[in-house]
Amino acid sequence: MLDLLPLPAAYAPDGGPVQCNDLWLALSHEADPPTDLLAACANVLAWEEHEVSAVRAWVAMLAPDDPPLQLAAPLRCDRSRHMQVAIRRCEGALMAQMVEVTALLAAQRAAEQRLEAMLSALDSLEEGFLLLDADDRIVFCNRRYRELYAISADLITPGRPFAEFIRIGAERGQYAEAIGRVDEWVAERLRLHAELAPIEQRLADGRWIRIVERRTADGGAVGLRIDISDIKQAEELRRQIAIREEVIAAQAALLAELSTPLLEVGPRVLLAPMVGAFDSARAAMLIESLLQAVQQRQARFVVLDVTGVPVIDTQVAHAILQCATSVRLLGAQLVMTGIRPDVAQTLVALGVDLSAIITRADLRDGVQYALRRG
């Protein structure tokens, strides 16, 4: 009957000889008949003496209703092959049956190696990685995830509910926005987690984390935690620079307005005193504001006083001529006052034609001239 079985098998009645089928005997290392079933197993399997003693102790505790004792070991005749023996107690006898598990163990080792490689790859990521099961419990996280959430790293254990991890972390001060409002923050955080919504989260140490989560095929979830602190700092720097530029532009406009005020000294008569050094940019601003004022106030005369200008070079001189021409096109006349002797010599040396401009010795004469003719 044993020879009819498709697997190596052995049978040992209490107090009787061990019976083995041909498949068992083909694997046996010893030609002498075994004294008991465990000796028959030791003839096939490469057990050490202490292992045989341990198996005897386990078999001694077997009862007929117990599940079989299953053990795997290399073959004594060929250590590259592995067999699994199942030993069960029947009424008044022991039975053993073997099956080769070499391919199964090789596949298991290959799977373990692939798993180790995958876990090592996840640990090498610069992003935090978290895996949750279908019950929203923690399965695995990588090294970076623990670094990002260092305050609550001891809570990251397999089987812990994600909601519990979030709440205790908030109570410990892990999340900046949860301080002082734990219940409200936790409720909102778990709602976004259930919706798998992208989140930008600020931690207590000032770092910013972008959270991206996706559902897995078994109903669990996988998530990445990306440190975006540098991006946030760059955004804040750009915002501060934009504000500063707006302030600087407003200050520059105010200074330009103050440095070249336009005064209405009479009906349709404007006074524009030039003070300080002028370059082409400031001269262009003067012309623009002056022309707008002429048009808005319908001025007929503009008194341009250059007493406060220390140096008039070619650019400023041509700007004054351009101003006079533009004012005349708007129906007004430019009266220039305050030309000092050295400035007059400079204008002559530069060959500037001031024939289209009315000139007066000082500001009083210029204003009086404009008022009489305005």
mmCIF file of N, CA and C in Angstrom, residues 45-137:
data_model
loop_
_atom_site.group_PDB
_atom_site.id
_atom_site.type_symbol
_atom_site.label_atom_id
_atom_site.label_comp_id
_atom_site.label_asym_id
_atom_site.label_seq_id
_atom_site.Cartn_x
_atom_site.Cartn_y
_atom_site.Cartn_z
ATOM 1 N N LEU A 45 17.077 12.894 5.604
ATOM 2 C CA LEU A 45 17.296 14.323 5.805
ATOM 3 C C LEU A 45 18.610 14.579 6.533
ATOM 4 N N ALA A 46 19.278 15.672 6.171
ATOM 5 C CA ALA A 46 20.585 16.001 6.756
ATOM 6 C C ALA A 46 20.383 16.698 8.093
ATOM 7 N N TRP A 47 19.842 15.941 9.067
ATOM 8 C CA TRP A 47 19.661 16.476 10.416
ATOM 9 C C TRP A 47 20.915 16.267 11.239
ATOM 10 N N GLU A 48 21.262 17.279 12.054
ATOM 11 C CA GLU A 48 22.327 17.099 13.037
ATOM 12 C C GLU A 48 21.746 16.396 14.263
ATOM 13 N N GLU A 49 22.638 15.929 15.153
ATOM 14 C CA GLU A 49 22.173 15.167 16.320
ATOM 15 C C GLU A 49 21.235 16.002 17.200
ATOM 16 N N HIS A 50 21.561 17.269 17.401
ATOM 17 C CA HIS A 50 20.691 18.088 18.250
ATOM 18 C C HIS A 50 19.334 18.323 17.596
ATOM 19 N N GLU A 51 19.311 18.346 16.255
ATOM 20 C CA GLU A 51 18.047 18.504 15.564
ATOM 21 C C GLU A 51 17.187 17.253 15.712
ATOM 22 N N VAL A 52 17.830 16.066 15.645
ATOM 23 C CA VAL A 52 17.093 14.818 15.846
ATOM 24 C C VAL A 52 16.494 14.785 17.248
ATOM 25 N N SER A 53 17.267 15.229 18.239
ATOM 26 C CA SER A 53 16.772 15.240 19.622
ATOM 27 C C SER A 53 15.572 16.176 19.751
ATOM 28 N N ALA A 54 15.645 17.330 19.094
ATOM 29 C CA ALA A 54 14.534 18.273 19.162
ATOM 30 C C ALA A 54 13.284 17.701 18.503
ATOM 31 N N VAL A 55 13.464 17.024 17.352
ATOM 32 C CA VAL A 55 12.316 16.436 16.670
ATOM 33 C C VAL A 55 11.685 15.356 17.536
ATOM 34 N N ARG A 56 12.505 14.530 18.220
ATOM 35 C CA ARG A 56 11.964 13.490 19.090
ATOM 36 C C ARG A 56 11.102 14.110 20.191
ATOM 37 N N ALA A 57 11.551 15.216 20.742
ATOM 38 C CA ALA A 57 10.773 15.868 21.794
ATOM 39 C C ALA A 57 9.441 16.374 21.250
ATOM 40 N N TRP A 58 9.458 16.931 20.060
ATOM 41 C CA TRP A 58 8.213 17.419 19.472
ATOM 42 C C TRP A 58 7.256 16.271 19.149
ATOM 43 N N VAL A 59 7.812 15.175 18.567
ATOM 44 C CA VAL A 59 6.970 14.043 18.195
ATOM 45 C C VAL A 59 6.368 13.399 19.433
ATOM 46 N N ALA A 60 7.101 13.408 20.531
ATOM 47 C CA ALA A 60 6.588 12.800 21.766
ATOM 48 C C ALA A 60 5.334 13.520 22.262
ATOM 49 N N MET A 61 5.180 14.773 21.884
ATOM 50 C CA MET A 61 4.008 15.542 22.326
ATOM 51 C C MET A 61 2.857 15.498 21.329
ATOM 52 N N LEU A 62 3.048 14.841 20.170
ATOM 53 C CA LEU A 62 1.993 14.769 19.169
ATOM 54 C C LEU A 62 0.834 13.909 19.656
ATOM 55 N N ALA A 63 -0.388 14.346 19.393
ATOM 56 C CA ALA A 63 -1.592 13.568 19.679
ATOM 57 C C ALA A 63 -2.289 13.263 18.368
ATOM 58 N N PRO A 64 -3.136 12.222 18.329
ATOM 59 C CA PRO A 64 -3.804 11.861 17.067
ATOM 60 C C PRO A 64 -4.605 13.007 16.454
ATOM 61 N N ASP A 65 -5.126 13.905 17.262
ATOM 62 C CA ASP A 65 -5.931 15.001 16.727
ATOM 63 C C ASP A 65 -5.104 16.221 16.329
ATOM 64 N N ASP A 66 -3.817 16.207 16.613
ATOM 65 C CA ASP A 66 -2.962 17.347 16.280
ATOM 66 C C ASP A 66 -2.673 17.402 14.783
ATOM 67 N N PRO A 67 -2.465 18.599 14.249
ATOM 68 C CA PRO A 67 -2.020 18.694 12.844
ATOM 69 C C PRO A 67 -0.616 18.119 12.705
ATOM 70 N N PRO A 68 -0.239 17.694 11.524
ATOM 71 C CA PRO A 68 1.081 17.071 11.345
ATOM 72 C C PRO A 68 2.208 18.060 11.637
ATOM 73 N N LEU A 69 3.300 17.497 12.149
ATOM 74 C CA LEU A 69 4.521 18.276 12.358
ATOM 75 C C LEU A 69 5.257 18.351 11.030
ATOM 76 N N GLN A 70 5.505 19.573 10.523
ATOM 77 C CA GLN A 70 6.119 19.749 9.208
ATOM 78 C C GLN A 70 7.486 20.394 9.369
ATOM 79 N N LEU A 71 8.488 19.723 8.809
ATOM 80 C CA LEU A 71 9.879 20.180 8.923
ATOM 81 C C LEU A 71 10.546 20.078 7.557
ATOM 82 N N ALA A 72 11.422 21.026 7.257
ATOM 83 C CA ALA A 72 12.156 21.022 5.988
ATOM 84 C C ALA A 72 13.645 20.947 6.256
ATOM 85 N N ALA A 73 14.354 20.228 5.398
ATOM 86 C CA ALA A 73 15.807 20.077 5.553
ATOM 87 C C ALA A 73 16.396 19.616 4.228
ATOM 88 N N PRO A 74 17.700 19.809 4.020
ATOM 89 C CA PRO A 74 18.339 19.299 2.804
ATOM 90 C C PRO A 74 18.396 17.768 2.826
ATOM 91 N N LEU A 75 18.489 17.177 1.645
ATOM 92 C CA LEU A 75 18.695 15.734 1.562
ATOM 93 C C LEU A 75 20.114 15.404 2.004
ATOM 94 N N ARG A 76 20.239 14.276 2.691
ATOM 95 C CA ARG A 76 21.573 13.861 3.133
ATOM 96 C C ARG A 76 22.436 13.473 1.946
ATOM 97 N N CYS A 77 21.824 12.906 0.909
ATOM 98 C CA CYS A 77 22.586 12.468 -0.256
ATOM 99 C C CYS A 77 22.849 13.587 -1.265
ATOM 100 N N ASP A 78 22.119 14.671 -1.174
ATOM 101 C CA ASP A 78 22.284 15.791 -2.110
ATOM 102 C C ASP A 78 21.830 17.070 -1.406
ATOM 103 N N ARG A 79 22.786 17.829 -0.881
ATOM 104 C CA ARG A 79 22.437 19.008 -0.074
ATOM 105 C C ARG A 79 21.798 20.134 -0.900
ATOM 106 N N SER A 80 21.844 20.018 -2.215
ATOM 107 C CA SER A 80 21.222 21.071 -3.031
ATOM 108 C C SER A 80 19.715 20.899 -3.129
ATOM 109 N N ARG A 81 19.230 19.722 -2.736
ATOM 110 C CA ARG A 81 17.795 19.452 -2.780
ATOM 111 C C ARG A 81 17.219 19.499 -1.360
ATOM 112 N N HIS A 82 15.998 20.002 -1.240
ATOM 113 C CA HIS A 82 15.346 20.110 0.060
ATOM 114 C C HIS A 82 14.023 19.360 0.044
ATOM 115 N N MET A 83 13.755 18.696 1.166
ATOM 116 C CA MET A 83 12.515 17.955 1.332
ATOM 117 C C MET A 83 11.784 18.473 2.568
ATOM 118 N N GLN A 84 10.468 18.413 2.505
ATOM 119 C CA GLN A 84 9.650 18.715 3.682
ATOM 120 C C GLN A 84 8.955 17.439 4.118
ATOM 121 N N VAL A 85 9.122 17.079 5.376
ATOM 122 C CA VAL A 85 8.503 15.872 5.918
ATOM 123 C C VAL A 85 7.351 16.276 6.828
ATOM 124 N N ALA A 86 6.230 15.576 6.679
ATOM 125 C CA ALA A 86 5.055 15.782 7.535
ATOM 126 C C ALA A 86 4.867 14.526 8.381
ATOM 127 N N ILE A 87 4.987 14.677 9.693
ATOM 128 C CA ILE A 87 4.878 13.550 10.625
ATOM 129 C C ILE A 87 3.574 13.706 11.410
ATOM 130 N N ARG A 88 2.744 12.672 11.366
ATOM 131 C CA ARG A 88 1.492 12.713 12.115
ATOM 132 C C ARG A 88 1.347 11.423 12.930
ATOM 133 N N ARG A 89 0.643 11.545 14.059
ATOM 134 C CA ARG A 89 0.389 10.387 14.914
ATOM 135 C C ARG A 89 -1.015 9.854 14.623
ATOM 136 N N CYS A 90 -1.084 8.582 14.331
ATOM 137 C CA CYS A 90 -2.349 7.876 14.187
ATOM 138 C C CYS A 90 -2.554 6.999 15.426
ATOM 139 N N GLU A 91 -3.660 6.322 15.467
ATOM 140 C CA GLU A 91 -3.896 5.426 16.584
ATOM 141 C C GLU A 91 -2.896 4.269 16.533
ATOM 142 N N GLY A 92 -1.941 4.278 17.468
ATOM 143 C CA GLY A 92 -0.973 3.189 17.578
ATOM 144 C C GLY A 92 0.113 3.212 16.536
ATOM 145 N N ALA A 93 0.376 4.346 15.858
ATOM 146 C CA ALA A 93 1.423 4.361 14.834
ATOM 147 C C ALA A 93 1.813 5.802 14.520
ATOM 148 N N LEU A 94 2.995 5.934 13.886
ATOM 149 C CA LEU A 94 3.455 7.202 13.330
ATOM 150 C C LEU A 94 3.563 7.057 11.821
ATOM 151 N N MET A 95 3.183 8.115 11.103
ATOM 152 C CA MET A 95 3.313 8.114 9.650
ATOM 153 C C MET A 95 4.107 9.350 9.235
ATOM 154 N N ALA A 96 4.887 9.199 8.167
ATOM 155 C CA ALA A 96 5.670 10.312 7.627
ATOM 156 C C ALA A 96 5.571 10.304 6.115
ATOM 157 N N GLN A 97 5.483 11.491 5.552
ATOM 158 C CA GLN A 97 5.415 11.628 4.105
ATOM 159 C C GLN A 97 6.256 12.831 3.702
ATOM 160 N N MET A 98 6.996 12.662 2.598
ATOM 161 C CA MET A 98 7.900 13.732 2.172
ATOM 162 C C MET A 98 7.487 14.290 0.819
ATOM 163 N N VAL A 99 7.795 15.564 0.641
ATOM 164 C CA VAL A 99 7.602 16.219 -0.646
ATOM 165 C C VAL A 99 8.792 17.140 -0.890
ATOM 166 N N GLU A 100 9.261 17.176 -2.124
ATOM 167 C CA GLU A 100 10.422 18.028 -2.436
ATOM 168 C C GLU A 100 9.980 19.484 -2.540
ATOM 169 N N VAL A 101 10.715 20.354 -1.859
ATOM 170 C CA VAL A 101 10.385 21.785 -1.838
ATOM 171 C C VAL A 101 11.557 22.625 -2.335
ATOM 172 N N THR A 102 12.456 22.001 -3.102
ATOM 173 C CA THR A 102 13.633 22.745 -3.580
ATOM 174 C C THR A 102 13.220 23.968 -4.397
ATOM 175 N N ALA A 103 12.342 23.763 -5.369
ATOM 176 C CA ALA A 103 11.914 24.881 -6.222
ATOM 177 C C ALA A 103 11.143 25.915 -5.410
ATOM 178 N N LEU A 104 10.312 25.424 -4.449
ATOM 179 C CA LEU A 104 9.541 26.352 -3.628
ATOM 180 C C LEU A 104 10.451 27.232 -2.778
ATOM 181 N N LEU A 105 11.479 26.607 -2.152
ATOM 182 C CA LEU A 105 12.411 27.380 -1.337
ATOM 183 C C LEU A 105 13.226 28.352 -2.191
ATOM 184 N N ALA A 106 13.605 27.906 -3.401
ATOM 185 C CA ALA A 106 14.353 28.802 -4.291
ATOM 186 C C ALA A 106 13.497 30.012 -4.673
ATOM 187 N N ALA A 107 12.212 29.730 -4.979
ATOM 188 C CA ALA A 107 11.315 30.838 -5.310
ATOM 189 C C ALA A 107 11.111 31.758 -4.110
ATOM 190 N N GLN A 108 11.033 31.167 -2.914
ATOM 191 C CA GLN A 108 10.865 31.969 -1.701
ATOM 192 C C GLN A 108 12.083 32.856 -1.459
ATOM 193 N N ARG A 109 13.278 32.268 -1.641
ATOM 194 C CA ARG A 109 14.502 33.064 -1.464
ATOM 195 C C ARG A 109 14.572 34.193 -2.498
ATOM 196 N N ALA A 110 14.179 33.870 -3.739
ATOM 197 C CA ALA A 110 14.193 34.909 -4.778
ATOM 198 C C ALA A 110 13.204 36.014 -4.445
ATOM 199 N N ALA A 111 12.028 35.624 -3.930
ATOM 200 C CA ALA A 111 11.036 36.627 -3.549
ATOM 201 C C ALA A 111 11.538 37.477 -2.394
ATOM 202 N N GLU A 112 12.210 36.836 -1.418
ATOM 203 C CA GLU A 112 12.769 37.593 -0.290
ATOM 204 C C GLU A 112 13.847 38.561 -0.755
ATOM 205 N N GLN A 113 14.673 38.120 -1.714
ATOM 206 C CA GLN A 113 15.712 39.000 -2.239
ATOM 207 C C GLN A 113 15.097 40.192 -2.977
ATOM 208 N N ARG A 114 14.043 39.916 -3.754
ATOM 209 C CA ARG A 114 13.374 41.020 -4.455
ATOM 210 C C ARG A 114 12.735 41.986 -3.455
ATOM 211 N N LEU A 115 12.152 41.415 -2.394
ATOM 212 C CA LEU A 115 11.550 42.269 -1.371
ATOM 213 C C LEU A 115 12.611 43.126 -0.682
ATOM 214 N N GLU A 116 13.756 42.518 -0.358
ATOM 215 C CA GLU A 116 14.834 43.279 0.274
ATOM 216 C C GLU A 116 15.342 44.376 -0.654
ATOM 217 N N ALA A 117 15.454 44.061 -1.949
ATOM 218 C CA ALA A 117 15.911 45.066 -2.910
ATOM 219 C C ALA A 117 14.910 46.212 -3.012
ATOM 220 N N MET A 118 13.616 45.870 -3.001
ATOM 221 C CA MET A 118 12.593 46.903 -3.094
ATOM 222 C C MET A 118 12.602 47.787 -1.844
ATOM 223 N N LEU A 119 12.708 47.152 -0.660
ATOM 224 C CA LEU A 119 12.731 47.927 0.576
ATOM 225 C C LEU A 119 13.976 48.809 0.637
ATOM 226 N N SER A 120 15.094 48.277 0.153
ATOM 227 C CA SER A 120 16.324 49.079 0.119
ATOM 228 C C SER A 120 16.170 50.261 -0.827
ATOM 229 N N ALA A 121 15.514 50.028 -1.967
ATOM 230 C CA ALA A 121 15.292 51.117 -2.917
ATOM 231 C C ALA A 121 14.377 52.191 -2.305
ATOM 232 N N LEU A 122 13.339 51.751 -1.602
ATOM 233 C CA LEU A 122 12.438 52.709 -0.955
ATOM 234 C C LEU A 122 13.163 53.510 0.116
ATOM 235 N N ASP A 123 14.083 52.856 0.827
ATOM 236 C CA ASP A 123 14.840 53.558 1.860
ATOM 237 C C ASP A 123 15.809 54.582 1.272
ATOM 238 N N SER A 124 16.182 54.377 0.010
ATOM 239 C CA SER A 124 17.128 55.313 -0.614
ATOM 240 C C SER A 124 16.434 56.531 -1.206
ATOM 241 N N LEU A 125 15.098 56.552 -1.212
ATOM 242 C CA LEU A 125 14.367 57.692 -1.766
ATOM 243 C C LEU A 125 14.586 58.941 -0.914
ATOM 244 N N GLU A 126 14.585 60.097 -1.578
ATOM 245 C CA GLU A 126 14.635 61.369 -0.868
ATOM 246 C C GLU A 126 13.246 61.786 -0.392
ATOM 247 N N GLU A 127 12.219 61.102 -0.884
ATOM 248 C CA GLU A 127 10.848 61.375 -0.466
ATOM 249 C C GLU A 127 10.426 60.364 0.595
ATOM 250 N N GLY A 128 9.575 60.814 1.510
ATOM 251 C CA GLY A 128 8.997 59.897 2.479
ATOM 252 C C GLY A 128 7.969 59.001 1.804
ATOM 253 N N PHE A 129 7.956 57.711 2.180
ATOM 254 C CA PHE A 129 7.054 56.735 1.566
ATOM 255 C C PHE A 129 6.266 56.048 2.665
ATOM 256 N N LEU A 130 4.937 55.961 2.475
ATOM 257 C CA LEU A 130 4.058 55.332 3.461
ATOM 258 C C LEU A 130 3.090 54.403 2.751
ATOM 259 N N LEU A 131 2.910 53.191 3.318
ATOM 260 C CA LEU A 131 1.954 52.221 2.784
ATOM 261 C C LEU A 131 0.938 51.894 3.866
ATOM 262 N N LEU A 132 -0.351 52.008 3.512
ATOM 263 C CA LEU A 132 -1.452 51.700 4.418
ATOM 264 C C LEU A 132 -2.271 50.559 3.852
ATOM 265 N N ASP A 133 -2.860 49.730 4.746
ATOM 266 C CA ASP A 133 -3.696 48.634 4.268
ATOM 267 C C ASP A 133 -5.131 49.107 4.054
ATOM 268 N N ALA A 134 -6.016 48.163 3.707
ATOM 269 C CA ALA A 134 -7.404 48.510 3.413
ATOM 270 C C ALA A 134 -8.141 49.052 4.632
ATOM 271 N N ASP A 135 -7.650 48.739 5.844
ATOM 272 C CA ASP A 135 -8.252 49.253 7.078
ATOM 273 C C ASP A 135 -7.585 50.548 7.529
ATOM 274 N N ASP A 136 -6.781 51.148 6.653
ATOM 275 C CA ASP A 136 -6.087 52.412 6.940
ATOM 276 C C ASP A 136 -5.123 52.272 8.120
ATOM 277 N N ARG A 137 -4.456 51.136 8.170
ATOM 278 C CA ARG A 137 -3.426 50.904 9.189
ATOM 279 C C ARG A 137 -2.050 50.913 8.535
#
